[in-house]
PDB file of C-alpha atoms in Angstrom:
ATOM      1  CA  MET A   1     101.082  81.394  74.314  1.00 55.00           C
ATOM      2  CA  ARG A   2     103.899  80.817  76.758  1.00 58.00           C
ATOM      3  CA  ALA A   3     106.694  83.097  74.940  1.00 63.00           C
ATOM      4  CA  PHE A   4     103.905  86.156  75.126  1.00 59.00           C
ATOM      5  CA  PHE A   5     103.748  85.648  79.008  1.00 53.00           C
ATOM      6  CA  ASN A   6     107.211  85.380  79.387  1.00 54.00           C
ATOM      7  CA  SER A   7     108.016  88.193  77.308  1.00 63.00           C
ATOM      8  CA  LEU A   8     105.155  90.092  79.217  1.00 61.00           C
ATOM      9  CA  LEU A   9     106.890  89.674  82.086  1.00 67.00           C
ATOM     10  CA  GLY A  10     109.964  90.398  81.026  1.00 68.00           C
ATOM     11  CA  TYR A  11     109.080  93.302  80.064  1.00 67.00           C
ATOM     12  CA  PHE A  12     108.474  94.317  83.954  1.00 72.00           C
ATOM     13  CA  LEU A  13     111.872  93.092  84.514  1.00 81.00           C
ATOM     14  CA  THR A  14     113.319  96.045  83.062  1.00 85.00           C
ATOM     15  CA  PRO A  15     113.828  99.784  84.376  1.00 85.00           C
ATOM     16  CA  TRP A  16     111.067 100.821  82.381  1.00 89.00           C
ATOM     17  CA  GLY A  17     108.904  97.906  83.355  1.00 87.00           C
ATOM     18  CA  ILE A  18     109.726  98.266  86.776  1.00 90.00           C
ATOM     19  CA  ILE A  19     108.338 101.800  86.869  1.00 91.00           C
ATOM     20  CA  LEU A  20     105.511 100.996  85.162  1.00 89.00           C
ATOM     21  CA  MET A  21     104.599  97.735  87.358  1.00 88.00           C
ATOM     22  CA  GLY A  22     104.945 100.371  90.686  1.00 88.00           C
ATOM     23  CA  ALA A  23     102.642 102.356  89.109  1.00 89.00           C
ATOM     24  CA  LEU A  24     100.305  99.543  88.447  1.00 87.00           C
ATOM     25  CA  ASP A  25     100.789  98.209  91.807  1.00 85.00           C
ATOM     26  CA  SER A  26      99.762 101.471  93.852  1.00 83.00           C
ATOM     27  CA  SER A  27      96.704 102.077  91.849  1.00 82.00           C
ATOM     28  CA  LEU A  28      92.774 100.557  91.501  1.00 78.00           C
ATOM     29  CA  ILE A  29      93.623  98.970  87.965  1.00 76.00           C
ATOM     30  CA  PHE A  30      95.994  96.175  88.987  1.00 73.00           C
ATOM     31  CA  PHE A  31      96.800  93.636  91.981  1.00 71.00           C
ATOM     32  CA  LEU A  32      99.836  91.530  91.817  1.00 72.00           C
ATOM     33  CA  PRO A  33     100.512  90.664  95.517  1.00 72.00           C
ATOM     34  CA  LEU A  34     103.935  91.270  95.775  1.00 75.00           C
ATOM     35  CA  GLY A  35     104.994  91.607  92.252  1.00 81.00           C
ATOM     36  CA  ILE A  36     106.764  94.872  92.308  1.00 85.00           C
ATOM     37  CA  ASP A  37     108.713  93.139  95.460  1.00 86.00           C
ATOM     38  CA  PHE A  38     109.708  90.432  92.932  1.00 86.00           C
ATOM     39  CA  ALA A  39     110.737  92.389  90.138  1.00 88.00           C
ATOM     40  CA  VAL A  40     113.388  94.889  92.771  1.00 90.00           C
ATOM     41  CA  ILE A  41     114.716  91.730  94.339  1.00 90.00           C
ATOM     42  CA  VAL A  42     115.412  89.844  90.784  1.00 89.00           C
ATOM     43  CA  LEU A  43     116.727  93.310  89.014  1.00 89.00           C
ATOM     44  CA  ALA A  44     118.591  93.169  92.256  1.00 91.00           C
ATOM     45  CA  ALA A  45     120.288  89.599  92.405  1.00 90.00           C
ATOM     46  CA  ARG A  46     120.873  90.364  88.443  1.00 89.00           C
ATOM     47  CA  GLU A  47     122.690  93.505  88.741  1.00 90.00           C
ATOM     48  CA  PRO A  48     123.645  93.959  92.528  1.00 91.00           C
ATOM     49  CA  GLU A  49     125.799  96.995  91.962  1.00 93.00           C
ATOM     50  CA  LEU A  50     122.575  98.736  90.673  1.00 91.00           C
ATOM     51  CA  PHE A  51     120.398  97.862  93.369  1.00 90.00           C
ATOM     52  CA  TRP A  52     119.839 101.191  94.479  1.00 92.00           C
ATOM     53  CA  LEU A  53     118.649 102.563  91.061  1.00 93.00           C
ATOM     54  CA  TYR A  54     116.068  99.987  91.194  1.00 94.00           C
ATOM     55  CA  ALA A  55     114.155 100.708  94.449  1.00 93.00           C
ATOM     56  CA  ILE A  56     114.542 104.374  93.754  1.00 95.00           C
ATOM     57  CA  LEU A  57     112.288 103.206  89.943  1.00 94.00           C
ATOM     58  CA  ALA A  58     109.983 100.903  92.229  1.00 94.00           C
ATOM     59  CA  THR A  59     109.021 104.095  94.407  1.00 94.00           C
ATOM     60  CA  ILE A  60     109.117 106.401  91.557  1.00 95.00           C
ATOM     61  CA  GLY A  61     106.156 104.321  90.001  1.00 94.00           C
ATOM     62  CA  SER A  62     104.763 103.280  93.065  1.00 91.00           C
ATOM     63  CA  VAL A  63     103.822 107.734  94.257  1.00 93.00           C
ATOM     64  CA  ILE A  64     102.987 107.950  90.255  1.00 93.00           C
ATOM     65  CA  GLY A  65     100.429 105.122  91.298  1.00 92.00           C
ATOM     66  CA  ALA A  66      99.157 106.529  94.236  1.00 89.00           C
ATOM     67  CA  MET A  67      98.315 109.845  92.751  1.00 91.00           C
ATOM     68  CA  VAL A  68      96.517 108.537  90.716  1.00 92.00           C
ATOM     69  CA  THR A  69      94.497 106.877  93.007  1.00 88.00           C
ATOM     70  CA  PHE A  70      94.750 109.687  95.415  1.00 89.00           C
ATOM     71  CA  CYS A  71      93.332 112.114  92.743  1.00 89.00           C
ATOM     72  CA  ILE A  72      90.731 109.794  91.690  1.00 89.00           C
ATOM     73  CA  GLY A  73      89.544 109.611  95.474  1.00 86.00           C
ATOM     74  CA  ARG A  74      89.798 113.487  95.699  1.00 87.00           C
ATOM     75  CA  LYS A  75      87.353 113.592  92.623  1.00 88.00           C
ATOM     76  CA  ALA A  76      85.355 110.938  94.075  1.00 83.00           C
ATOM     77  CA  GLY A  77      84.957 112.764  97.705  1.00 80.00           C
ATOM     78  CA  GLU A  78      83.812 111.134 100.493  1.00 75.00           C
ATOM     79  CA  HIS A  79      80.003 110.571  99.298  1.00 76.00           C
ATOM     80  CA  GLY A  80      81.689 108.636  96.065  1.00 78.00           C
ATOM     81  CA  LEU A  81      83.702 106.321  98.375  1.00 75.00           C
ATOM     82  CA  THR A  82      80.224 104.764  99.891  1.00 76.00           C
ATOM     83  CA  ARG A  83      80.151 103.356  95.989  1.00 76.00           C
ATOM     84  CA  LEU A  84      83.558 102.248  95.829  1.00 71.00           C
ATOM     85  CA  MET A  85      83.579 100.670  99.731  1.00 71.00           C
ATOM     86  CA  LYS A  86      81.290  98.307 102.050  1.00 77.00           C
ATOM     87  CA  PRO A  87      80.475 100.431 104.793  1.00 77.00           C
ATOM     88  CA  SER A  88      81.962  98.655 107.638  1.00 78.00           C
ATOM     89  CA  ARG A  89      85.287  99.558 105.858  1.00 75.00           C
ATOM     90  CA  LEU A  90      84.505 103.059 104.899  1.00 75.00           C
ATOM     91  CA  ALA A  91      84.155 103.657 108.239  1.00 77.00           C
ATOM     92  CA  ARG A  92      87.333 102.052 109.602  1.00 76.00           C
ATOM     93  CA  VAL A  93      89.391 103.525 106.856  1.00 72.00           C
ATOM     94  CA  ARG A  94      87.664 106.695 107.759  1.00 75.00           C
ATOM     95  CA  HIS A  95      88.881 106.391 111.067  1.00 74.00           C
ATOM     96  CA  ARG A  96      92.166 105.558 110.806  1.00 71.00           C
ATOM     97  CA  VAL A  97      93.156 108.424 107.953  1.00 70.00           C
ATOM     98  CA  SER A  98      91.337 110.857 109.920  1.00 67.00           C
ATOM     99  CA  HIS A  99      93.368 110.547 113.079  1.00 61.00           C
ATOM    100  CA  HIS A 100      96.698 108.782 112.012  1.00 63.00           C
ATOM    101  CA  ALA A 101      96.494 109.631 108.885  1.00 65.00           C
ATOM    102  CA  GLY A 102     100.971 110.008 108.232  1.00 67.00           C
ATOM    103  CA  VAL A 103     101.420 106.743 110.447  1.00 70.00           C
ATOM    104  CA  SER A 104      98.681 104.589 108.681  1.00 70.00           C
ATOM    105  CA  VAL A 105      99.881 105.370 104.962  1.00 73.00           C
ATOM    106  CA  ALA A 106     103.815 104.194 106.850  1.00 74.00           C
ATOM    107  CA  ALA A 107     102.767 101.593 108.024  1.00 76.00           C
ATOM    108  CA  LEU A 108     100.841 100.195 105.074  1.00 73.00           C
ATOM    109  CA  ALA A 109     103.546 101.864 102.737  1.00 76.00           C
ATOM    110  CA  ILE A 110     106.074  99.707 104.434  1.00 75.00           C
ATOM    111  CA  VAL A 111     104.188  96.353 104.873  1.00 73.00           C
ATOM    112  CA  PRO A 112     103.619  94.005 101.714  1.00 67.00           C
ATOM    113  CA  PRO A 113     100.551  92.815 100.449  1.00 66.00           C
ATOM    114  CA  PRO A 114      97.691  91.308 101.148  1.00 66.00           C
ATOM    115  CA  PHE A 115      96.786  95.516 103.398  1.00 71.00           C
ATOM    116  CA  PRO A 116      94.442  97.691 101.725  1.00 71.00           C
ATOM    117  CA  PHE A 117      96.727 100.130 101.136  1.00 77.00           C
ATOM    118  CA  THR A 118      94.841 101.723  98.150  1.00 79.00           C
ATOM    119  CA  ALA A 119      91.612 101.843  99.690  1.00 76.00           C
ATOM    120  CA  PHE A 120      93.550 104.208 102.423  1.00 79.00           C
ATOM    121  CA  VAL A 121      94.819 105.878  99.782  1.00 83.00           C
ATOM    122  CA  LEU A 122      91.377 106.999  98.020  1.00 80.00           C
ATOM    123  CA  ALA A 123      90.231 107.434 101.867  1.00 80.00           C
ATOM    124  CA  SER A 124      93.294 110.169 102.149  1.00 81.00           C
ATOM    125  CA  GLY A 125      92.320 112.060  98.753  1.00 83.00           C
ATOM    126  CA  ALA A 126      88.317 111.923  99.288  1.00 80.00           C
ATOM    127  CA  PHE A 127      89.085 112.972 103.081  1.00 80.00           C
ATOM    128  CA  GLY A 128      91.024 116.193 102.031  1.00 77.00           C
ATOM    129  CA  GLY A 129      94.663 114.630 103.283  1.00 77.00           C
ATOM    130  CA  HIS A 130      97.388 116.948 102.031  1.00 80.00           C
ATOM    131  CA  PRO A 131      99.157 116.075  99.053  1.00 84.00           C
ATOM    132  CA  TRP A 132     102.667 116.947 100.141  1.00 86.00           C
ATOM    133  CA  THR A 133     103.095 115.460 103.272  1.00 83.00           C
ATOM    134  CA  PHE A 134     100.940 112.178 102.174  1.00 84.00           C
ATOM    135  CA  PHE A 135     103.315 111.565  99.240  1.00 87.00           C
ATOM    136  CA  ALA A 136     106.523 112.574 100.545  1.00 89.00           C
ATOM    137  CA  THR A 137     105.873 109.969 103.306  1.00 87.00           C
ATOM    138  CA  LEU A 138     104.849 107.185 100.897  1.00 88.00           C
ATOM    139  CA  ALA A 139     107.656 107.870  98.829  1.00 91.00           C
ATOM    140  CA  GLY A 140     110.261 108.223 101.828  1.00 91.00           C
ATOM    141  CA  VAL A 141     108.973 104.708 103.516  1.00 90.00           C
ATOM    142  CA  ARG A 142     108.631 102.910  99.997  1.00 90.00           C
ATOM    143  CA  ALA A 143     111.992 103.731  99.198  1.00 92.00           C
ATOM    144  CA  VAL A 144     113.038 102.365 102.897  1.00 91.00           C
ATOM    145  CA  ARG A 145     111.038  99.749 101.593  1.00 90.00           C
ATOM    146  CA  PHE A 146     112.441  98.834  98.419  1.00 91.00           C
ATOM    147  CA  LEU A 147     116.572  99.053  99.312  1.00 91.00           C
ATOM    148  CA  ALA A 148     116.048  96.690 102.199  1.00 90.00           C
ATOM    149  CA  GLU A 149     114.410  93.926  99.804  1.00 83.00           C
TER     150      GLU A 149
END
């Protein structure tokens, strides 16, 4: 069993694995607090001259995962979010997304967990956020975060 987990965790410490972990981390499917951050740090420590590549790959994966979550939010709509989130949390998210969407996404994208990043991505899709602005902001801020690591 130990060999299985070592091989599984070892896969995430490859270029393709870091894209997959970034995508899973920004989706509704998978939650491993600071998992992508540790993967970027470990890979950059192993090969310091490629630190920029790992940051870009993690950013690409993160944007892919957020796209899936954004599309789920877009399909679910505001009514569908009531089944996925508590009403009190939904009201707070709605207020933040409708008034300060860019700032909210930027702040949550740069801060590591345990903040409810996926809830804001879902809400941005459900409340009709502009996809190009959303993903450009997300990509820029995530790239800064991963490069800083």
